[in-house]
């Protein structure tokens, strides 16, 4: 091949390399306002995907939740690990997301109902360009629980692949009293579905 031909191919190779790198980065970005997603994990995942869209893990086979700490949308410091001993409902949401708006009243109602039963709700707000939008959303929805501010999705990327990791917005996870991930859904929740997901974990000894 002539030097001229090799030179002609260099831009194509560069573009191909950039495209591949861009695709790899895009694969790490969570789907925006997805209606669901595949819940099966690769390798030796221990969770069972139910027909109702709720994936669960048996009590002795659960993975510990990653470090989920940072600043809330109100500017306070929060570490989900501090709630160990309680059952934590973790909801990933954005003020721009229609399914999030639809499910929030259900989350709020169940959060208020179960507050005296050792349940702590925590939100992770993502992709909102400012906390003002997130705070306005929570005020409108009368949300009683805190939300970590995570505009770039870095907290979600801390979940190990093949575990019950959040893959769409909204996603909801239940973390048991030992700080381990017990259940997950990749869809907006009705009040009944939320109880179906939460109540068995709450009943555990």
Short mmCIF file of C-alpha atoms in Angstrom, two decimals:
data_model
loop_
_atom_site.label_atom_id
_atom_site.label_comp_id
_atom_site.label_asym_id
_atom_site.label_seq_id
_atom_site.Cartn_x
_atom_site.Cartn_y
_atom_site.Cartn_z
CA UNK A 1 0.00 0.00 0.00
CA UNK A 2 1.35 3.43 -0.90
CA UNK A 3 2.07 6.12 1.67
CA UNK A 4 -0.71 8.19 0.12
CA UNK A 5 -3.25 5.37 0.63
CA UNK A 6 -2.12 4.89 4.21
CA UNK A 7 -2.50 8.60 4.82
CA UNK A 8 -6.00 8.54 3.31
CA UNK A 9 -7.06 5.81 5.75
CA UNK A 10 -5.80 7.56 8.90
CA UNK A 11 -8.83 9.87 9.27
CA UNK A 12 -11.16 6.90 8.87
CA UNK A 13 -9.25 4.99 11.56
CA UNK A 14 -9.38 8.01 13.84
CA UNK A 15 -13.10 8.42 13.32
CA UNK A 16 -13.64 4.71 13.97
CA UNK A 17 -11.65 4.89 17.21
CA UNK A 18 -13.61 7.92 18.37
CA UNK A 19 -16.90 6.23 17.51
CA UNK A 20 -15.94 3.12 19.46
CA UNK A 21 -14.90 5.17 22.49
CA UNK A 22 -18.13 7.17 22.31
CA UNK A 23 -20.21 4.00 22.16
CA UNK A 24 -18.44 2.61 25.22
CA UNK A 25 -19.16 5.78 27.17
CA UNK A 26 -22.77 5.80 26.00
CA UNK A 27 -23.20 2.23 27.21
CA UNK A 28 -22.43 3.40 30.74
CA UNK A 29 -25.06 6.13 30.67
CA UNK A 30 -28.41 5.18 32.16
CA UNK A 31 -31.45 5.16 29.91
CA UNK A 32 -33.53 8.30 30.29
CA UNK A 33 -37.09 7.72 31.42
CA UNK A 34 -37.12 4.10 30.32
CA UNK A 35 -40.20 1.98 30.79
CA UNK A 36 -38.14 -0.99 31.90
CA UNK A 37 -35.12 -3.02 30.96
CA UNK A 38 -33.50 -6.39 31.11
CA UNK A 39 -33.00 -7.49 34.67
CA UNK A 40 -30.93 -10.62 34.18
CA UNK A 41 -27.29 -10.36 35.14
CA UNK A 42 -24.27 -11.93 33.53
CA UNK A 43 -22.24 -14.63 35.22
CA UNK A 44 -23.22 -15.83 38.66
CA UNK A 45 -26.01 -13.39 39.45
CA UNK A 46 -28.22 -14.69 42.25
CA UNK A 47 -31.38 -12.75 41.64
CA UNK A 48 -34.70 -13.90 40.28
CA UNK A 49 -36.69 -11.77 37.84
CA UNK A 50 -40.41 -11.95 38.51
CA UNK A 51 -43.16 -11.66 35.93
CA UNK A 52 -44.33 -8.54 37.73
CA UNK A 53 -41.10 -6.72 36.88
CA UNK A 54 -39.66 -7.02 40.38
CA UNK A 55 -36.29 -8.77 40.75
CA UNK A 56 -35.36 -10.19 44.15
CA UNK A 57 -32.40 -11.87 45.85
CA UNK A 58 -32.62 -14.47 48.62
CA UNK A 59 -31.54 -13.17 52.00
CA UNK A 60 -28.24 -15.06 52.15
CA UNK A 61 -27.09 -14.19 48.63
CA UNK A 62 -27.36 -10.42 48.47
CA UNK A 63 -24.68 -7.92 47.49
CA UNK A 64 -23.80 -5.00 49.73
CA UNK A 65 -24.97 -1.66 48.38
CA UNK A 66 -22.13 0.56 47.14
CA UNK A 67 -21.09 3.84 48.72
CA UNK A 68 -24.08 6.13 48.24
CA UNK A 69 -23.05 9.33 49.93
CA UNK A 70 -22.90 12.95 48.93
CA UNK A 71 -24.81 16.21 48.99
CA UNK A 72 -28.59 16.36 48.94
CA UNK A 73 -30.56 18.76 46.79
CA UNK A 74 -30.93 20.86 49.96
CA UNK A 75 -27.15 21.11 50.37
CA UNK A 76 -26.85 18.69 53.30
CA UNK A 77 -24.55 15.69 53.62
CA UNK A 78 -26.14 12.24 53.47
CA UNK A 79 -24.76 8.71 53.59
CA UNK A 80 -27.21 5.87 52.95
CA UNK A 81 -24.97 3.58 55.05
CA UNK A 82 -26.02 5.58 58.11
CA UNK A 83 -29.48 4.03 57.75
CA UNK A 84 -28.18 0.50 58.37
CA UNK A 85 -30.68 -1.23 60.63
CA UNK A 86 -33.55 0.21 58.63
CA UNK A 87 -35.05 -0.96 55.34
CA UNK A 88 -34.16 1.64 52.71
CA UNK A 89 -36.21 2.33 49.60
CA UNK A 90 -33.93 3.98 47.04
CA UNK A 91 -35.63 5.76 44.13
CA UNK A 92 -33.75 7.18 41.13
CA UNK A 93 -35.65 10.08 39.58
CA UNK A 94 -35.51 13.33 37.63
CA UNK A 95 -37.92 16.26 37.57
CA UNK A 96 -37.91 16.07 33.75
CA UNK A 97 -39.13 12.44 33.73
CA UNK A 98 -42.90 11.81 33.19
CA UNK A 99 -42.90 8.29 34.77
CA UNK A 100 -41.14 9.79 37.81
CA UNK A 101 -43.88 12.39 38.15
CA UNK A 102 -46.51 9.66 37.85
CA UNK A 103 -45.04 7.40 40.55
CA UNK A 104 -43.95 10.01 43.10
CA UNK A 105 -47.36 10.36 44.83
CA UNK A 106 -47.29 6.59 45.44
CA UNK A 107 -43.78 6.76 46.89
CA UNK A 108 -44.76 9.69 49.10
CA UNK A 109 -47.84 7.91 50.43
CA UNK A 110 -45.99 4.68 51.26
CA UNK A 111 -43.06 6.62 52.77
CA UNK A 112 -45.43 8.34 55.17
CA UNK A 113 -47.26 5.09 55.97
CA UNK A 114 -44.10 3.15 56.79
CA UNK A 115 -42.00 5.84 58.48
CA UNK A 116 -42.81 4.39 61.90
CA UNK A 117 -41.99 0.83 60.81
CA UNK A 118 -38.25 1.26 60.33
CA UNK A 119 -38.38 2.24 56.64
CA UNK A 120 -36.34 5.10 55.22
CA UNK A 121 -36.94 6.42 51.70
CA UNK A 122 -34.05 8.11 49.87
CA UNK A 123 -34.09 9.61 46.40
CA UNK A 124 -31.25 10.01 43.94
CA UNK A 125 -31.98 12.95 41.66
CA UNK A 126 -30.16 12.72 38.35
CA UNK A 127 -29.73 14.73 35.15
CA UNK A 128 -31.37 17.83 36.53
CA UNK A 129 -29.06 20.72 35.57
CA UNK A 130 -29.74 22.54 38.84
CA UNK A 131 -31.05 21.74 42.30
CA UNK A 132 -33.69 24.44 41.85
CA UNK A 133 -35.65 22.20 39.48
CA UNK A 134 -35.36 19.24 41.84
CA UNK A 135 -36.41 21.29 44.87
CA UNK A 136 -39.42 22.71 43.02
CA UNK A 137 -40.46 19.17 42.07
CA UNK A 138 -40.19 17.91 45.66
CA UNK A 139 -42.12 20.90 46.99
CA UNK A 140 -44.90 20.37 44.46
CA UNK A 141 -45.06 16.64 45.26
CA UNK A 142 -44.74 17.14 49.05
CA UNK A 143 -41.82 14.69 49.22
CA UNK A 144 -40.93 14.05 52.90
CA UNK A 145 -37.60 12.24 52.37
CA UNK A 146 -34.14 13.44 51.26
CA UNK A 147 -32.61 13.06 47.81
CA UNK A 148 -28.95 12.96 46.88
CA UNK A 149 -28.09 15.26 43.99
CA UNK A 150 -26.34 13.24 41.27
CA UNK A 151 -26.61 15.17 37.97
CA UNK A 152 -24.04 13.05 36.10
CA UNK A 153 -25.17 9.61 37.32
CA UNK A 154 -21.90 8.79 39.09
CA UNK A 155 -23.65 7.15 42.06
CA UNK A 156 -25.56 4.72 39.84
CA UNK A 157 -22.36 3.67 38.13
CA UNK A 158 -21.02 2.46 41.49
CA UNK A 159 -23.35 -0.56 41.40
CA UNK A 160 -21.59 -3.70 40.19
CA UNK A 161 -22.57 -5.15 36.83
CA UNK A 162 -24.57 -8.35 37.24
CA UNK A 163 -26.16 -7.21 40.49
CA UNK A 164 -29.48 -5.47 41.05
CA UNK A 165 -28.18 -2.22 39.61
CA UNK A 166 -30.38 0.65 38.45
CA UNK A 167 -30.57 0.66 34.64
CA UNK A 168 -33.36 3.10 33.85
CA UNK A 169 -34.95 6.25 35.19
CA UNK A 170 -36.99 5.70 37.25
CA UNK A 171 -35.56 2.70 39.07
CA UNK A 172 -36.37 1.67 42.64
CA UNK A 173 -34.31 -0.60 44.90
CA UNK A 174 -34.95 -1.96 48.37
CA UNK A 175 -31.92 -2.29 50.65
CA UNK A 176 -32.35 -4.58 53.63
CA UNK A 177 -31.47 -3.87 57.27
CA UNK A 178 -27.94 -5.19 56.71
CA UNK A 179 -27.26 -2.72 53.90
CA UNK A 180 -27.66 -5.33 51.14
CA UNK A 181 -29.65 -4.99 47.92
CA UNK A 182 -32.77 -7.14 48.20
CA UNK A 183 -35.07 -6.08 45.36
CA UNK A 184 -35.25 -3.86 42.30
CA UNK A 185 -37.69 -2.71 39.67
CA UNK A 186 -36.99 -0.78 36.47
CA UNK A 187 -40.41 0.76 36.06
CA UNK A 188 -42.68 3.37 37.59
CA UNK A 189 -44.42 1.93 40.65
CA UNK A 190 -48.02 1.90 41.72
CA UNK A 191 -48.73 1.93 45.44
CA UNK A 192 -49.60 -1.79 45.30
CA UNK A 193 -46.41 -2.73 43.43
CA UNK A 194 -44.33 -0.78 45.90
CA UNK A 195 -45.86 -2.70 48.81
CA UNK A 196 -45.34 -5.96 46.90
CA UNK A 197 -41.66 -5.08 46.66
CA UNK A 198 -41.16 -3.65 50.15
CA UNK A 199 -43.34 -5.70 52.49
CA UNK A 200 -41.47 -9.05 52.22
CA UNK A 201 -38.18 -7.31 53.06
CA UNK A 202 -39.78 -5.45 55.93
CA UNK A 203 -41.11 -8.75 57.32
CA UNK A 204 -37.66 -10.35 57.43
CA UNK A 205 -36.05 -11.05 60.79
#
